[in-house]
Amino acid sequence: ANLTLMALGSSAPEILLALNDVLKNRFFEGKLGPSTIVGSAAFNLFCILAVCINSVPNGETRRIKEMNVFVVTAAWSIFAYLWLLFIVTFNSSDVIEVWEGVA
């Protein structure tokens, strides 16, 4: 839960910036849009993973205690990236419709 709040807090500026861009462009895709959020999320994910991996002392191993939580989080993350790819690339290029943002 703490990492989720940290990730949300670190991504909030990009989310608000992209939302502002969409509203100013009257729901047409701008230059910032989805790439800002995806790039920021990927950077945050890899930085958090790097810190977690490097913080484990040499010779020690760590295991995931709650595998179900890990699987659910990983599955929804992959779904979110695939959904964004579908919406931006295939469904309605250059236009963001309300139902796409709500779904």
PDB file of N, CA and C in Angstrom, residues 38 41 72-88 103:
ATOM      1  N   VAL A  38       2.893   7.312 -19.621  1.00  0.00           N
ATOM      2  CA  VAL A  38       3.544   6.006 -19.809  1.00  0.00           C
ATOM      3  C   VAL A  38       5.039   6.107 -19.529  1.00  0.00           C
ATOM      4  N   ALA A  41       5.545   6.529 -15.766  1.00  0.00           N
ATOM      5  CA  ALA A  41       5.248   5.284 -15.046  1.00  0.00           C
ATOM      6  C   ALA A  41       6.356   4.251 -15.257  1.00  0.00           C
ATOM      7  N   VAL A  72      -2.027 -10.129  -9.130  1.00  0.00           N
ATOM      8  CA  VAL A  72      -3.117  -9.209  -9.480  1.00  0.00           C
ATOM      9  C   VAL A  72      -2.560  -7.861  -9.939  1.00  0.00           C
ATOM     10  N   THR A  73      -1.584  -7.336  -9.210  1.00  0.00           N
ATOM     11  CA  THR A  73      -0.980  -6.053  -9.581  1.00  0.00           C
ATOM     12  C   THR A  73      -0.297  -6.135 -10.940  1.00  0.00           C
ATOM     13  N   ALA A  74       0.456  -7.194 -11.174  1.00  0.00           N
ATOM     14  CA  ALA A  74       1.146  -7.363 -12.450  1.00  0.00           C
ATOM     15  C   ALA A  74       0.154  -7.509 -13.603  1.00  0.00           C
ATOM     16  N   ALA A  75      -0.893  -8.287 -13.390  1.00  0.00           N
ATOM     17  CA  ALA A  75      -1.882  -8.497 -14.455  1.00  0.00           C
ATOM     18  C   ALA A  75      -2.599  -7.202 -14.805  1.00  0.00           C
ATOM     19  N   TRP A  76      -3.012  -6.432 -13.806  1.00  0.00           N
ATOM     20  CA  TRP A  76      -3.707  -5.170 -14.085  1.00  0.00           C
ATOM     21  C   TRP A  76      -2.766  -4.135 -14.696  1.00  0.00           C
ATOM     22  N   SER A  77      -1.512  -4.162 -14.330  1.00  0.00           N
ATOM     23  CA  SER A  77      -0.546  -3.237 -14.939  1.00  0.00           C
ATOM     24  C   SER A  77      -0.371  -3.542 -16.421  1.00  0.00           C
ATOM     25  N   ILE A  78      -0.227  -4.812 -16.744  1.00  0.00           N
ATOM     26  CA  ILE A  78      -0.091  -5.208 -18.154  1.00  0.00           C
ATOM     27  C   ILE A  78      -1.358  -4.854 -18.918  1.00  0.00           C
ATOM     28  N   PHE A  79      -2.516  -5.105 -18.316  1.00  0.00           N
ATOM     29  CA  PHE A  79      -3.781  -4.749 -18.966  1.00  0.00           C
ATOM     30  C   PHE A  79      -3.864  -3.245 -19.223  1.00  0.00           C
ATOM     31  N   ALA A  80      -3.439  -2.437 -18.256  1.00  0.00           N
ATOM     32  CA  ALA A  80      -3.512  -0.983 -18.413  1.00  0.00           C
ATOM     33  C   ALA A  80      -2.640  -0.505 -19.569  1.00  0.00           C
ATOM     34  N   TYR A  81      -1.432  -1.042 -19.689  1.00  0.00           N
ATOM     35  CA  TYR A  81      -0.560  -0.661 -20.806  1.00  0.00           C
ATOM     36  C   TYR A  81      -1.140  -1.120 -22.144  1.00  0.00           C
ATOM     37  N   LEU A  82      -1.678  -2.326 -22.200  1.00  0.00           N
ATOM     38  CA  LEU A  82      -2.272  -2.810 -23.443  1.00  0.00           C
ATOM     39  C   LEU A  82      -3.517  -2.010 -23.821  1.00  0.00           C
ATOM     40  N   TRP A  83      -4.321  -1.633 -22.835  1.00  0.00           N
ATOM     41  CA  TRP A  83      -5.519  -0.821 -23.081  1.00  0.00           C
ATOM     42  C   TRP A  83      -5.114   0.545 -23.639  1.00  0.00           C
ATOM     43  N   LEU A  84      -4.115   1.154 -23.051  1.00  0.00           N
ATOM     44  CA  LEU A  84      -3.639   2.451 -23.540  1.00  0.00           C
ATOM     45  C   LEU A  84      -3.104   2.328 -24.962  1.00  0.00           C
ATOM     46  N   LEU A  85      -2.369   1.267 -25.243  1.00  0.00           N
ATOM     47  CA  LEU A  85      -1.861   1.044 -26.595  1.00  0.00           C
ATOM     48  C   LEU A  85      -3.006   0.891 -27.588  1.00  0.00           C
ATOM     49  N   PHE A  86      -4.024   0.134 -27.217  1.00  0.00           N
ATOM     50  CA  PHE A  86      -5.177  -0.058 -28.091  1.00  0.00           C
ATOM     51  C   PHE A  86      -5.905   1.252 -28.358  1.00  0.00           C
ATOM     52  N   ILE A  87      -6.157   2.025 -27.295  1.00  0.00           N
ATOM     53  CA  ILE A  87      -6.910   3.273 -27.430  1.00  0.00           C
ATOM     54  C   ILE A  87      -6.150   4.271 -28.289  1.00  0.00           C
ATOM     55  N   VAL A  88      -4.881   4.453 -28.007  1.00  0.00           N
ATOM     56  CA  VAL A  88      -4.101   5.489 -28.690  1.00  0.00           C
ATOM     57  C   VAL A  88      -3.746   5.094 -30.118  1.00  0.00           C
ATOM     58  N   ALA A 103     -13.380   4.144 -19.050  1.00  0.00           N
ATOM     59  CA  ALA A 103     -13.265   2.682 -19.027  1.00  0.00           C
ATOM     60  C   ALA A 103     -11.999   2.199 -18.387  1.00  0.00           C
TER      61      ALA A 103
END
